[in-house]
């Protein structure tokens, strides 16, 4: 027979607020502590960062949004190795790009193979498409990925040497609807996260159209050579399209009167581009035409786009993500001619922008609230408590606990800081009686319940319908 449930008025527990130490203080104390013990403490490599539990409230919804969108738009998950043959990226991204010329983490493997840590994943997806004969599958083949990328970039806010991307690639679909679909996925990703964004878009046409345009572009920039920054003088020879990308003020002025690629596009390319824009109008995706948008990788043809926070003050206006068509890359990499389009979104940069946006607009990310804190007193109780903690998980109650604490007062302070409505307390007596105490944290009123009834009673108190017992 279960014990009769009792209601008891408990003594008020005085609750202290926990004061968190600053980051600097923690770091100094850690160094001092380590050196006192004659040990060395280690820091991160430049440009690297840890993803800490406190940021889980950003990472989790991002993964949720990314995977929901993938499922809805029928992208299958692909994972490829971080290490690939260096040639894969040199050939696909192209010599003359910053990524290939300056930013690759490359080295010779023990067997002499020249390898590199992937700076992006489009090339890997193309390799996988060709290698696994995916052109034999029903087209389009749609893949998505989520993972770390490596670029030996100059670190600054939102720019790291190891960073994460979520990306989506569609193979075997030449129609403008595929371009629009990918832009829509990018737009929806930020919509789900609550960050208003807009798309900057341009068309680079075919390689032949671009080659004609480049002649004109180089002629124009040559005539302005003396105004250009040193980097742009190099670009004039190595990668003229990137002249349009320069952020130096002096080069920005030169850019204003530069020839625009749209005037070099043939009828087919123009038609493709116009159709993409019509789709975006229809979908009410906000966009800006940007005739200077060229992207930093050489594989693009036709549509290119980037995603920016709609509020120009957010993230110093660096792109949150970008992509475009790469209709020739699969063939270049040894596959059959296959049109393709894709995009990737930078996750650290997206979090940074989201934090800035939320702060500016006084938006608090709502964490799923903890419903109960499970506290224990004594060795025996701890053993039973771990079992109860596990049962509560299957019972669908969101709990917190700290088995490292032995004082009830401290545990109730933790519960109070978490603002949980209830604490479940198990001490020596409760272990013997097979009971648990449910404490209403607001009123301090305590009720003794049979452990077997803990979940339904707690759920009833939480106003949750119990469908399990
Ligand atoms: P991407 O523009 O080089 O494109 O990179 C996409 C996004 O990754 C950027 O917009 C940015 O948010 C983030 N990102 C790039 N470098 C860094 C960095 N050093 N630190 C932090 N975030 C960074 C690509 O990677 C192409 N693969 C996109 C694509 C897919 N095109 C077709 N399919």
PDB file of C-alpha atoms in Angstrom, residues 373-392 399-403 405-408 411-412 423-439 446-452 454-455 458:
ATOM      1  CA  UNK A 373      15.066  20.475  -9.137  1.00  0.00           C
ATOM      2  CA  UNK A 374      15.902  17.102  -7.624  1.00  0.00           C
ATOM      3  CA  UNK A 375      17.794  17.427  -4.329  1.00  0.00           C
ATOM      4  CA  UNK A 376      19.248  14.670  -2.155  1.00  0.00           C
ATOM      5  CA  UNK A 377      20.696  14.263   1.312  1.00  0.00           C
ATOM      6  CA  UNK A 378      23.101  11.433   2.135  1.00  0.00           C
ATOM      7  CA  UNK A 379      24.768   8.528   0.315  1.00  0.00           C
ATOM      8  CA  UNK A 380      21.755   6.241   0.236  1.00  0.00           C
ATOM      9  CA  UNK A 381      19.541   9.055  -0.991  1.00  0.00           C
ATOM     10  CA  UNK A 382      21.979   9.900  -3.789  1.00  0.00           C
ATOM     11  CA  UNK A 383      21.729   6.351  -5.079  1.00  0.00           C
ATOM     12  CA  UNK A 384      17.933   6.469  -5.136  1.00  0.00           C
ATOM     13  CA  UNK A 385      17.961  10.007  -6.546  1.00  0.00           C
ATOM     14  CA  UNK A 386      19.928   9.029  -9.642  1.00  0.00           C
ATOM     15  CA  UNK A 387      17.263   6.413 -10.337  1.00  0.00           C
ATOM     16  CA  UNK A 388      14.500   8.991  -9.816  1.00  0.00           C
ATOM     17  CA  UNK A 389      16.322  11.452 -12.097  1.00  0.00           C
ATOM     18  CA  UNK A 390      16.347   8.842 -14.817  1.00  0.00           C
ATOM     19  CA  UNK A 391      12.669   7.986 -14.330  1.00  0.00           C
ATOM     20  CA  UNK A 392      11.717  11.668 -14.508  1.00  0.00           C
ATOM     21  CA  UNK A 399      14.666  18.667 -14.338  1.00  0.00           C
ATOM     22  CA  UNK A 400      17.930  19.981 -12.942  1.00  0.00           C
ATOM     23  CA  UNK A 401      20.083  18.481 -10.188  1.00  0.00           C
ATOM     24  CA  UNK A 402      23.564  18.615  -8.706  1.00  0.00           C
ATOM     25  CA  UNK A 403      24.747  15.383  -7.147  1.00  0.00           C
ATOM     26  CA  UNK A 405      26.265  19.147  -3.505  1.00  0.00           C
ATOM     27  CA  UNK A 406      25.607  17.603  -0.122  1.00  0.00           C
ATOM     28  CA  UNK A 407      23.849  20.466   1.668  1.00  0.00           C
ATOM     29  CA  UNK A 408      20.109  20.779   1.159  1.00  0.00           C
ATOM     30  CA  UNK A 411      20.676  22.682  -3.499  1.00  0.00           C
ATOM     31  CA  UNK A 412      17.571  24.729  -2.767  1.00  0.00           C
ATOM     32  CA  UNK A 423      11.944  20.809  -5.833  1.00  0.00           C
ATOM     33  CA  UNK A 424      11.880  17.064  -5.270  1.00  0.00           C
ATOM     34  CA  UNK A 425      13.752  16.166  -2.089  1.00  0.00           C
ATOM     35  CA  UNK A 426      14.943  12.707  -1.126  1.00  0.00           C
ATOM     36  CA  UNK A 427      16.672  12.161   2.228  1.00  0.00           C
ATOM     37  CA  UNK A 428      17.437   9.176   4.435  1.00  0.00           C
ATOM     38  CA  UNK A 429      13.859   8.949   5.751  1.00  0.00           C
ATOM     39  CA  UNK A 430      12.335   9.134   2.251  1.00  0.00           C
ATOM     40  CA  UNK A 431      14.635   6.295   1.137  1.00  0.00           C
ATOM     41  CA  UNK A 432      13.386   4.119   3.994  1.00  0.00           C
ATOM     42  CA  UNK A 433       9.715   5.018   3.403  1.00  0.00           C
ATOM     43  CA  UNK A 434       9.895   4.839  -0.398  1.00  0.00           C
ATOM     44  CA  UNK A 435       8.680   8.440  -0.595  1.00  0.00           C
ATOM     45  CA  UNK A 436       9.843  11.791  -1.901  1.00  0.00           C
ATOM     46  CA  UNK A 437       9.053  15.339  -0.857  1.00  0.00           C
ATOM     47  CA  UNK A 438       7.682  17.772  -3.434  1.00  0.00           C
ATOM     48  CA  UNK A 439       8.370  21.324  -2.354  1.00  0.00           C
ATOM     49  CA  UNK A 446       5.885  20.510   1.053  1.00  0.00           C
ATOM     50  CA  UNK A 447       3.988  17.343   0.213  1.00  0.00           C
ATOM     51  CA  UNK A 448       5.190  13.805   0.844  1.00  0.00           C
ATOM     52  CA  UNK A 449       4.354  11.440  -2.008  1.00  0.00           C
ATOM     53  CA  UNK A 450       4.994   7.820  -2.738  1.00  0.00           C
ATOM     54  CA  UNK A 451       8.000   7.560  -5.098  1.00  0.00           C
ATOM     55  CA  UNK A 452       5.902   5.491  -7.484  1.00  0.00           C
ATOM     56  CA  UNK A 454       6.021  11.068  -8.047  1.00  0.00           C
ATOM     57  CA  UNK A 455       5.757  11.547 -11.806  1.00  0.00           C
ATOM     58  CA  UNK A 458       4.441  16.295 -10.256  1.00  0.00           C
TER      59      UNK A 458
END
